[in-house]
mmCIF file of C-alpha atoms and ligand atoms in Angstrom:
data_model
loop_
_atom_site.group_PDB
_atom_site.id
_atom_site.type_symbol
_atom_site.label_atom_id
_atom_site.label_comp_id
_atom_site.label_asym_id
_atom_site.label_seq_id
_atom_site.Cartn_x
_atom_site.Cartn_y
_atom_site.Cartn_z
ATOM 1 C CA MET A 1 7.875 -11.181 18.830
ATOM 2 C CA LEU A 2 5.456 -11.685 15.976
ATOM 3 C CA HIS A 3 2.211 -13.457 16.466
ATOM 4 C CA ASN A 4 -0.935 -13.606 14.467
ATOM 5 C CA ALA A 5 -3.548 -12.472 16.907
ATOM 6 C CA ILE A 6 -6.572 -12.981 14.667
ATOM 7 C CA ASN A 7 -8.915 -15.321 16.413
ATOM 8 C CA ALA A 8 -12.555 -15.824 17.218
ATOM 9 C CA MET A 9 -14.637 -13.788 19.628
ATOM 10 C CA PRO A 10 -17.219 -15.415 21.868
ATOM 11 C CA VAL A 11 -20.546 -16.070 20.147
ATOM 12 C CA GLY A 12 -22.987 -13.186 20.592
ATOM 13 C CA ALA A 13 -20.403 -10.402 20.668
ATOM 14 C CA SER A 14 -21.780 -7.472 18.718
ATOM 15 C CA PRO A 15 -18.986 -5.946 16.635
ATOM 16 C CA LEU A 16 -17.976 -7.847 13.552
ATOM 17 C CA ILE A 17 -14.318 -7.030 14.118
ATOM 18 C CA ARG A 18 -12.764 -5.875 17.355
ATOM 19 C CA ILE A 19 -9.297 -4.371 17.077
ATOM 20 C CA ARG A 20 -7.466 -3.644 20.307
ATOM 21 C CA ASP A 21 -4.102 -1.899 20.683
ATOM 22 C CA ALA A 22 -2.949 -3.213 17.332
ATOM 23 C CA VAL A 23 0.724 -2.515 16.689
ATOM 24 C CA LEU A 24 2.431 -3.553 13.481
ATOM 25 C CA GLU A 25 6.096 -2.995 12.775
ATOM 26 C CA PHE A 26 7.765 -3.771 9.478
ATOM 27 C CA LYS A 27 11.460 -4.588 9.452
ATOM 28 C CA ILE A 28 13.049 -2.346 6.888
ATOM 29 C CA GLY A 29 16.584 -1.889 5.655
ATOM 30 C CA LYS A 30 19.026 -3.503 3.280
ATOM 31 C CA ALA A 31 19.250 -7.280 3.327
ATOM 32 C CA TRP A 32 22.891 -7.109 4.421
ATOM 33 C CA GLY A 33 22.740 -3.935 6.519
ATOM 34 C CA ALA A 34 21.198 -2.929 9.796
ATOM 35 C CA LYS A 35 17.446 -3.410 9.948
ATOM 36 C CA ARG A 36 15.105 -1.150 11.809
ATOM 37 C CA ASP A 37 11.486 -1.380 12.791
ATOM 38 C CA LEU A 38 9.033 0.895 11.071
ATOM 39 C CA ARG A 39 5.919 1.213 13.195
ATOM 40 C CA VAL A 40 3.085 1.397 10.677
ATOM 41 C CA LEU A 41 0.160 0.683 12.997
ATOM 42 C CA ASP A 42 0.455 2.224 16.426
ATOM 43 C CA GLU A 43 -2.063 1.304 19.130
ATOM 44 C CA ILE A 44 -5.075 1.056 16.859
ATOM 45 C CA SER A 45 -8.353 0.246 18.611
ATOM 46 C CA LEU A 46 -11.494 0.093 16.494
ATOM 47 C CA ASP A 47 -14.719 -1.872 16.288
ATOM 48 C CA VAL A 48 -16.296 -2.507 12.921
ATOM 49 C CA ASN A 49 -19.977 -3.151 13.513
ATOM 50 C CA GLU A 50 -22.254 -5.416 11.510
ATOM 51 C CA GLY A 51 -23.588 -3.684 8.419
ATOM 52 C CA GLU A 52 -21.886 -0.299 8.814
ATOM 53 C CA ILE A 53 -19.648 1.625 6.446
ATOM 54 C CA ILE A 54 -16.501 3.079 7.974
ATOM 55 C CA ALA A 55 -14.420 5.420 5.863
ATOM 56 C CA LEU A 56 -10.717 5.284 6.617
ATOM 57 C CA LEU A 57 -9.157 8.664 5.828
ATOM 58 C CA GLY A 58 -5.574 9.790 6.017
ATOM 59 C CA GLU A 59 -2.684 10.862 3.888
ATOM 60 C CA SER A 60 -0.425 8.619 1.874
ATOM 61 C CA GLY A 61 1.689 6.380 4.079
ATOM 62 C CA SER A 62 -0.535 6.741 7.142
ATOM 63 C CA GLY A 63 -1.176 2.975 7.246
ATOM 64 C CA LYS A 64 -4.674 2.654 5.765
ATOM 65 C CA THR A 65 -3.916 -0.245 3.433
ATOM 66 C CA THR A 66 -1.874 -1.975 6.110
ATOM 67 C CA LEU A 67 -4.774 -1.700 8.562
ATOM 68 C CA GLY A 68 -7.215 -3.035 5.947
ATOM 69 C CA LYS A 69 -4.975 -5.987 5.210
ATOM 70 C CA ALA A 70 -4.390 -6.625 8.905
ATOM 71 C CA MET A 71 -8.179 -6.907 9.357
ATOM 72 C CA LEU A 72 -8.157 -9.724 6.823
ATOM 73 C CA GLY A 73 -5.272 -11.438 8.588
ATOM 74 C CA LEU A 74 -2.826 -10.652 5.784
ATOM 75 C CA HIS A 75 -0.306 -8.978 8.098
ATOM 76 C CA PRO A 76 0.574 -10.529 11.446
ATOM 77 C CA LEU A 77 0.507 -7.983 14.270
ATOM 78 C CA THR A 78 3.540 -7.218 16.400
ATOM 79 C CA SER A 79 1.217 -6.888 19.403
ATOM 80 C CA GLY A 80 -2.440 -6.327 20.192
ATOM 81 C CA SER A 81 -5.365 -8.235 18.752
ATOM 82 C CA ILE A 82 -7.862 -8.373 15.928
ATOM 83 C CA LYS A 83 -10.855 -10.568 16.639
ATOM 84 C CA VAL A 84 -13.588 -11.519 14.224
ATOM 85 C CA ALA A 85 -17.035 -12.401 15.583
ATOM 86 C CA PRO A 86 -18.314 -15.825 14.566
ATOM 87 C CA PRO A 87 -21.400 -15.803 12.320
ATOM 88 C CA LYS A 88 -24.696 -15.869 14.194
ATOM 89 C CA ALA A 89 -26.014 -19.418 14.231
ATOM 90 C CA ALA A 90 -29.484 -18.355 13.102
ATOM 91 C CA ALA A 91 -28.288 -16.546 9.994
ATOM 92 C CA PRO A 92 -29.014 -18.431 6.780
ATOM 93 C CA ARG A 93 -25.430 -18.609 5.626
ATOM 94 C CA ARG A 94 -23.181 -21.247 4.291
ATOM 95 C CA GLN A 95 -20.744 -22.764 6.778
ATOM 96 C CA ASP A 96 -17.679 -22.057 4.702
ATOM 97 C CA ALA A 97 -18.482 -18.475 3.718
ATOM 98 C CA HIS A 98 -15.402 -16.305 3.780
ATOM 99 C CA ASP A 99 -16.374 -13.406 5.920
ATOM 100 C CA LEU A 100 -13.831 -10.821 4.961
ATOM 101 C CA GLN A 101 -12.898 -9.798 1.438
ATOM 102 C CA MET A 102 -10.906 -7.001 -0.153
ATOM 103 C CA VAL A 103 -11.355 -4.934 -3.323
ATOM 104 C CA PHE A 104 -8.350 -2.982 -4.611
ATOM 105 C CA GLN A 105 -7.738 0.276 -6.424
ATOM 106 C CA ASP A 106 -6.674 -1.080 -9.788
ATOM 107 C CA PRO A 107 -9.181 -3.594 -11.111
ATOM 108 C CA LEU A 108 -7.042 -4.484 -14.131
ATOM 109 C CA SER A 109 -4.107 -5.696 -12.083
ATOM 110 C CA SER A 110 -6.366 -7.552 -9.656
ATOM 111 C CA PHE A 111 -7.538 -9.942 -12.412
ATOM 112 C CA ASN A 112 -5.367 -12.554 -14.080
ATOM 113 C CA PRO A 113 -5.129 -11.381 -17.718
ATOM 114 C CA ARG A 114 -5.052 -14.956 -19.009
ATOM 115 C CA PHE A 115 -8.381 -15.958 -17.473
ATOM 116 C CA THR A 116 -11.852 -14.810 -18.418
ATOM 117 C CA VAL A 117 -13.430 -12.643 -15.790
ATOM 118 C CA GLY A 118 -16.016 -15.387 -15.248
ATOM 119 C CA SER A 119 -13.386 -17.962 -14.379
ATOM 120 C CA SER A 120 -11.708 -15.533 -11.971
ATOM 121 C CA ILE A 121 -15.005 -14.875 -10.224
ATOM 122 C CA ALA A 122 -15.798 -18.597 -10.186
ATOM 123 C CA LEU A 123 -12.428 -19.522 -8.687
ATOM 124 C CA PRO A 124 -13.402 -18.977 -5.048
ATOM 125 C CA LEU A 125 -16.646 -20.852 -5.732
ATOM 126 C CA ARG A 126 -14.710 -23.813 -7.096
ATOM 127 C CA LEU A 127 -12.145 -23.718 -4.304
ATOM 128 C CA HIS A 128 -14.482 -23.360 -1.366
ATOM 129 C CA LEU A 129 -17.932 -24.634 -2.311
ATOM 130 C CA LYS A 130 -18.707 -28.032 -3.663
ATOM 131 C CA LEU A 131 -20.988 -26.859 -6.456
ATOM 132 C CA SER A 132 -21.814 -28.564 -9.737
ATOM 133 C CA GLU A 133 -20.704 -26.864 -12.979
ATOM 134 C CA GLU A 134 -24.342 -25.981 -13.589
ATOM 135 C CA ALA A 135 -24.693 -24.367 -10.183
ATOM 136 C CA ILE A 136 -21.471 -22.410 -10.730
ATOM 137 C CA VAL A 137 -22.763 -20.985 -14.035
ATOM 138 C CA GLU A 138 -26.000 -20.043 -12.346
ATOM 139 C CA ARG A 139 -24.254 -18.447 -9.371
ATOM 140 C CA LEU A 140 -21.921 -16.548 -11.709
ATOM 141 C CA ALA A 141 -24.864 -15.017 -13.573
ATOM 142 C CA GLU A 142 -26.492 -14.099 -10.276
ATOM 143 C CA LEU A 143 -23.286 -12.462 -8.956
ATOM 144 C CA LEU A 144 -22.792 -10.464 -12.151
ATOM 145 C CA GLY A 145 -26.437 -9.405 -12.050
ATOM 146 C CA ARG A 146 -26.045 -8.148 -8.494
ATOM 147 C CA VAL A 147 -23.296 -5.778 -9.597
ATOM 148 C CA GLY A 148 -25.179 -4.647 -12.697
ATOM 149 C CA LEU A 149 -23.364 -6.697 -15.355
ATOM 150 C CA ASN A 150 -25.101 -9.103 -17.719
ATOM 151 C CA ALA A 151 -24.057 -12.735 -17.747
ATOM 152 C CA GLY A 152 -22.219 -12.345 -21.066
ATOM 153 C CA PHE A 153 -19.399 -10.509 -19.268
ATOM 154 C CA ALA A 154 -18.331 -13.846 -17.793
ATOM 155 C CA HIS A 155 -16.718 -14.701 -21.142
ATOM 156 C CA ARG A 156 -14.681 -11.532 -21.462
ATOM 157 C CA TYR A 157 -11.013 -11.093 -20.639
ATOM 158 C CA PRO A 158 -10.016 -8.250 -18.292
ATOM 159 C CA HIS A 159 -8.560 -6.107 -21.104
ATOM 160 C CA GLU A 160 -11.897 -6.319 -22.917
ATOM 161 C CA MET A 161 -13.682 -4.441 -20.135
ATOM 162 C CA SER A 162 -13.755 -0.821 -18.966
ATOM 163 C CA GLY A 163 -12.398 0.194 -15.574
ATOM 164 C CA GLY A 164 -15.897 0.577 -14.168
ATOM 165 C CA GLN A 165 -17.061 -2.792 -15.505
ATOM 166 C CA LEU A 166 -13.957 -4.464 -14.099
ATOM 167 C CA GLN A 167 -14.440 -2.868 -10.704
ATOM 168 C CA ARG A 168 -18.002 -4.223 -10.710
ATOM 169 C CA ALA A 169 -16.552 -7.646 -11.549
ATOM 170 C CA ALA A 170 -14.047 -7.294 -8.694
ATOM 171 C CA ILE A 171 -16.963 -6.595 -6.355
ATOM 172 C CA ALA A 172 -18.808 -9.643 -7.745
ATOM 173 C CA ARG A 173 -15.739 -11.749 -6.976
ATOM 174 C CA ALA A 174 -15.622 -10.352 -3.457
ATOM 175 C CA LEU A 175 -19.325 -11.195 -3.048
ATOM 176 C CA ALA A 176 -18.906 -14.774 -4.255
ATOM 177 C CA LEU A 177 -18.488 -16.282 -0.797
ATOM 178 C CA SER A 178 -21.087 -14.073 0.938
ATOM 179 C CA PRO A 179 -18.762 -11.936 3.051
ATOM 180 C CA ARG A 180 -19.904 -9.916 6.045
ATOM 181 C CA LEU A 181 -17.236 -7.277 5.440
ATOM 182 C CA ILE A 182 -15.535 -5.933 2.339
ATOM 183 C CA VAL A 183 -12.442 -3.767 2.712
ATOM 184 C CA ALA A 184 -12.444 -1.494 -0.347
ATOM 185 C CA ASP A 185 -9.037 0.127 -0.803
ATOM 186 C CA GLU A 186 -9.311 3.279 -2.946
ATOM 187 C CA ALA A 187 -11.784 1.255 -4.977
ATOM 188 C CA VAL A 188 -13.096 4.207 -6.989
ATOM 189 C CA SER A 189 -10.094 6.520 -7.182
ATOM 190 C CA LYS A 190 -9.023 5.403 -10.662
ATOM 191 C CA LEU A 191 -12.501 5.700 -12.146
ATOM 192 C CA ASP A 192 -14.102 8.599 -14.030
ATOM 193 C CA VAL A 193 -16.417 10.756 -11.988
ATOM 194 C CA SER A 194 -19.657 9.368 -13.476
ATOM 195 C CA VAL A 195 -18.511 5.752 -13.170
ATOM 196 C CA ARG A 196 -17.310 6.481 -9.660
ATOM 197 C CA ALA A 197 -20.799 7.583 -8.667
ATOM 198 C CA GLN A 198 -22.272 4.353 -10.039
ATOM 199 C CA ILE A 199 -19.849 2.181 -8.091
ATOM 200 C CA LEU A 200 -20.470 4.191 -4.912
ATOM 201 C CA ASN A 201 -24.201 3.707 -5.381
ATOM 202 C CA LEU A 202 -23.645 -0.015 -5.903
ATOM 203 C CA ILE A 203 -21.650 -0.228 -2.668
ATOM 204 C CA LYS A 204 -24.303 1.709 -0.810
ATOM 205 C CA SER A 205 -27.077 -0.537 -2.081
ATOM 206 C CA LEU A 206 -25.134 -3.728 -1.226
ATOM 207 C CA ASN A 207 -24.637 -2.311 2.228
ATOM 208 C CA ARG A 208 -28.256 -1.296 2.731
ATOM 209 C CA SER A 209 -29.967 -4.307 1.167
ATOM 210 C CA GLU A 210 -27.578 -7.091 2.151
ATOM 211 C CA LYS A 211 -26.127 -5.586 5.346
ATOM 212 C CA ILE A 212 -22.581 -6.080 4.137
ATOM 213 C CA ALA A 213 -20.189 -3.927 6.169
ATOM 214 C CA PHE A 214 -17.542 -1.925 4.338
ATOM 215 C CA VAL A 215 -14.269 -0.408 5.418
ATOM 216 C CA PHE A 216 -13.812 2.122 2.659
ATOM 217 C CA ILE A 217 -10.287 3.502 2.338
ATOM 218 C CA THR A 218 -10.188 6.861 0.572
ATOM 219 C CA HIS A 219 -8.441 10.207 0.259
ATOM 220 C CA ASP A 220 -11.665 11.785 -0.897
ATOM 221 C CA LEU A 221 -13.680 13.535 1.794
ATOM 222 C CA GLY A 222 -16.687 13.832 -0.503
ATOM 223 C CA VAL A 223 -16.707 10.078 -1.045
ATOM 224 C CA ALA A 224 -16.424 9.492 2.699
ATOM 225 C CA GLN A 225 -19.297 11.854 3.374
ATOM 226 C CA PHE A 226 -21.525 10.274 0.750
ATOM 227 C CA LEU A 227 -20.864 6.710 1.758
ATOM 228 C CA ALA A 228 -19.888 6.353 5.366
ATOM 229 C CA ASP A 229 -21.750 6.047 8.644
ATOM 230 C CA ARG A 230 -18.548 6.634 10.597
ATOM 231 C CA VAL A 231 -15.141 7.944 9.739
ATOM 232 C CA ALA A 232 -11.738 7.053 11.193
ATOM 233 C CA VAL A 233 -8.964 9.559 10.500
ATOM 234 C CA MET A 234 -5.460 8.106 10.519
ATOM 235 C CA TYR A 235 -2.251 10.018 10.934
ATOM 236 C CA PHE A 236 0.992 8.076 10.715
ATOM 237 C CA GLY A 237 -0.151 4.851 12.204
ATOM 238 C CA ARG A 238 -2.630 6.191 14.734
ATOM 239 C CA ILE A 239 -6.344 6.830 14.567
ATOM 240 C CA VAL A 240 -6.465 10.450 15.655
ATOM 241 C CA GLU A 241 -10.230 10.884 15.389
ATOM 242 C CA LEU A 242 -13.190 8.544 15.075
ATOM 243 C CA GLY A 243 -16.893 9.293 14.985
ATOM 244 C CA PRO A 244 -20.106 9.702 12.994
ATOM 245 C CA VAL A 245 -19.261 11.124 9.597
ATOM 246 C CA ASP A 246 -21.273 14.361 9.865
ATOM 247 C CA GLN A 247 -20.014 15.110 13.350
ATOM 248 C CA VAL A 248 -16.362 14.575 12.438
ATOM 249 C CA MET A 249 -16.670 16.552 9.227
ATOM 250 C CA ASP A 250 -18.753 19.426 10.578
ATOM 251 C CA SER A 251 -17.092 19.710 13.982
ATOM 252 C CA PRO A 252 -13.670 18.083 13.873
ATOM 253 C CA ARG A 253 -11.883 18.048 17.225
ATOM 254 C CA HIS A 254 -8.411 16.904 16.197
ATOM 255 C CA PRO A 255 -6.324 19.668 14.580
ATOM 256 C CA TYR A 256 -5.276 17.273 11.809
ATOM 257 C CA THR A 257 -8.897 16.519 10.926
ATOM 258 C CA ALA A 258 -9.633 20.254 11.065
ATOM 259 C CA MET A 259 -6.728 20.831 8.686
ATOM 260 C CA LEU A 260 -8.134 18.262 6.255
ATOM 261 C CA MET A 261 -11.524 19.938 6.354
ATOM 262 C CA ASN A 262 -9.997 23.400 5.794
ATOM 263 C CA ALA A 263 -7.982 22.066 2.874
ATOM 264 C CA ARG A 264 -11.261 20.927 1.391
ATOM 265 C CA LYS A 265 -12.659 24.431 1.710
ATOM 266 C CA GLY A 266 -9.672 25.752 -0.217
ATOM 267 C CA GLN A 267 -7.380 26.722 2.653
ATOM 268 C CA ALA A 268 -4.089 24.996 1.967
ATOM 269 C CA PRO A 269 -2.823 22.594 4.627
ATOM 270 C CA VAL A 270 0.413 23.406 6.398
ATOM 271 C CA ALA A 271 3.074 21.688 4.324
ATOM 272 C CA GLU A 272 5.680 20.377 6.682
ATOM 273 C CA GLU A 273 7.491 17.146 7.080
ATOM 274 C CA ALA A 274 5.396 14.635 8.976
ATOM 275 C CA LYS A 275 6.997 12.683 11.757
ATOM 276 C CA ARG A 276 6.513 9.141 12.927
ATOM 277 C CA SER A 277 7.427 9.338 16.580
ATOM 278 C CA ALA A 278 7.253 6.782 19.346
ATOM 279 C CA LYS A 279 7.077 9.594 21.874
ATOM 280 C CA GLY A 280 4.468 12.348 21.917
ATOM 281 C CA CYS A 281 1.922 13.136 19.223
ATOM 282 C CA ASN A 282 2.958 12.365 15.644
ATOM 283 C CA PHE A 283 1.266 15.529 14.449
ATOM 284 C CA ALA A 284 2.915 17.851 16.987
ATOM 285 C CA ASN A 285 5.544 19.353 14.685
ATOM 286 C CA ARG A 286 2.898 20.267 12.137
ATOM 287 C CA CYS A 287 0.203 21.299 14.547
ATOM 288 C CA PRO A 288 -0.828 24.948 14.980
ATOM 289 C CA ARG A 289 -2.255 24.128 18.431
ATOM 290 C CA ALA A 290 0.651 22.084 19.810
ATOM 291 C CA LEU A 291 1.512 22.505 23.486
ATOM 292 C CA GLY A 292 4.871 21.712 25.019
ATOM 293 C CA LYS A 293 3.791 18.303 26.245
ATOM 294 C CA CYS A 294 2.491 17.283 22.804
ATOM 295 C CA HIS A 295 6.103 16.643 21.773
ATOM 296 C CA ASP A 296 6.801 14.388 24.744
ATOM 297 C CA VAL A 297 3.612 12.685 25.855
ATOM 298 C CA ARG A 298 1.402 10.505 23.700
ATOM 299 C CA PRO A 299 -2.212 11.674 23.880
ATOM 300 C CA GLU A 300 -4.617 8.982 25.013
ATOM 301 C CA VAL A 301 -8.054 8.569 23.474
ATOM 302 C CA THR A 302 -10.544 11.165 24.750
ATOM 303 C CA ALA A 303 -14.243 10.347 24.411
ATOM 304 C CA PHE A 304 -16.505 13.151 23.221
ATOM 305 C CA GLY A 305 -20.104 12.091 23.659
ATOM 306 C CA ASP A 306 -21.035 8.478 23.093
ATOM 307 C CA ASP A 307 -19.474 7.732 19.781
ATOM 308 C CA HIS A 308 -16.918 10.411 18.954
ATOM 309 C CA GLU A 309 -13.311 10.225 20.135
ATOM 310 C CA PHE A 310 -9.957 11.823 19.420
ATOM 311 C CA ARG A 311 -6.342 11.752 20.561
ATOM 312 C CA CYS A 312 -5.378 15.327 21.368
ATOM 313 C CA PHE A 313 -4.375 17.440 24.396
ATOM 314 C CA ASN A 314 -5.585 20.682 22.860
ATOM 315 C CA PRO A 315 -8.560 19.866 20.651
ATOM 316 C CA VAL A 316 -10.373 22.330 18.434
HETATM 317 N N1 LIG B 1 5.422 -4.806 3.298
HETATM 318 C C1 LIG B 1 5.943 -3.674 3.772
HETATM 319 N N2 LIG B 1 7.208 -3.634 4.256
HETATM 320 C C2 LIG B 1 7.737 -2.501 4.749
HETATM 321 N N3 LIG B 1 7.067 -1.334 4.818
HETATM 322 C C3 LIG B 1 5.815 -1.304 4.344
HETATM 323 C C4 LIG B 1 5.180 -2.474 3.786
HETATM 324 N N4 LIG B 1 3.933 -2.125 3.402
HETATM 325 C C5 LIG B 1 3.790 -0.826 3.695
HETATM 326 N N5 LIG B 1 4.911 -0.324 4.253
HETATM 327 C C6 LIG B 1 5.111 1.043 4.763
HETATM 328 O O1 LIG B 1 4.091 1.268 5.715
HETATM 329 C C7 LIG B 1 3.618 2.600 5.662
HETATM 330 C C8 LIG B 1 2.112 2.598 5.489
HETATM 331 O O2 LIG B 1 1.795 2.072 4.212
HETATM 332 P P1 LIG B 1 0.297 1.896 3.702
HETATM 333 O O3 LIG B 1 0.382 1.303 2.350
HETATM 334 O O4 LIG B 1 -0.489 1.180 4.720
HETATM 335 O O5 LIG B 1 -0.174 3.416 3.631
HETATM 336 P P2 LIG B 1 -1.523 4.033 3.015
HETATM 337 O O6 LIG B 1 -2.123 4.886 4.078
HETATM 338 O O7 LIG B 1 -2.354 2.939 2.454
HETATM 339 O O8 LIG B 1 -0.948 4.975 1.860
HETATM 340 P P3 LIG B 1 -1.578 5.320 0.403
HETATM 341 O O9 LIG B 1 -2.656 6.349 0.662
HETATM 342 O O10 LIG B 1 -0.418 5.897 -0.349
HETATM 343 O O11 LIG B 1 -2.105 4.060 -0.188
HETATM 344 C C9 LIG B 1 4.380 3.271 4.537
HETATM 345 O O12 LIG B 1 5.454 3.978 5.115
HETATM 346 C C10 LIG B 1 4.884 2.117 3.724
HETATM 347 O O13 LIG B 1 6.069 2.455 3.061
HETATM 348 MG MG1 LIG B 2 -2.982 2.489 0.539
#
């Protein structure tokens, strides 16, 4: 049974988003043939707190984008819940602010090529806020300024801008309705190294000065370390380790996280076919530390200190 479980939390609850036992299955298969369920999110529980940056790490196909989209309500869950805290009454915010926004990897394809960048950024303002034309022009200049672009960029078309400039514009568009969280999906991976650093600094300053929370999806451990307060490591639909970024990176407990960290130091990861299994640990057939029961029993979440947790029977 599919149901969209996104709904409001009681006022005063502290996390911005509370995800509990989120399961998401896609029906796959030929239109005329047998369909099967592909479990892409598997018992995900995660809080995203106000104003923090969480890096979501994990290899291709592990479900990072799907989880990001599910947070925004773009994918209905098969079971479990995703709850978004209501804005605090005292905060000086507009009533109709859209709290959750997403920024994608490829800024060129995320803008309509037939519109100027200014009209794309202004679109949410026109749709959701009853502003005069004058106020929209003013707000547009302010948004562009916040991401380090001068107001003249409003008149350019997407193909007239560099990748870095366009990604700044995409962030300006995400900021238009004063979100409390931006999910950034590989938002710097297509950019040159120097431009990448600028965008990362921009994200960090938006986070620090405006308390906007980010879920930053990346393959890049260096990016995660630079940017994030906490890191969640995904492996085929499950969060296998979650904790403060330095702790997880310096002392990983899950063998998959340890493998990622070793790969970074130049030791190649074990290349073996990954398995999505309903039973046991998904990583078991690739894991150098696997015990017999790892193939049969799903590891529950083990807490390690106050804020570090992992799913493993035989942690590092
Ligand atoms: N709409 C969909 N219908 C069916 N399967 C899907 C759909 N979207 C994603 N998937 C599958 O779900 C799994 C997770 O995909 P997802 O895009 O979330 O991975 P990811 O971690 O973001 O990978 P990448 O690092 O390559 O972006 C993949 O096996 C993918 O093929
Ligand atoms: Mg992805």
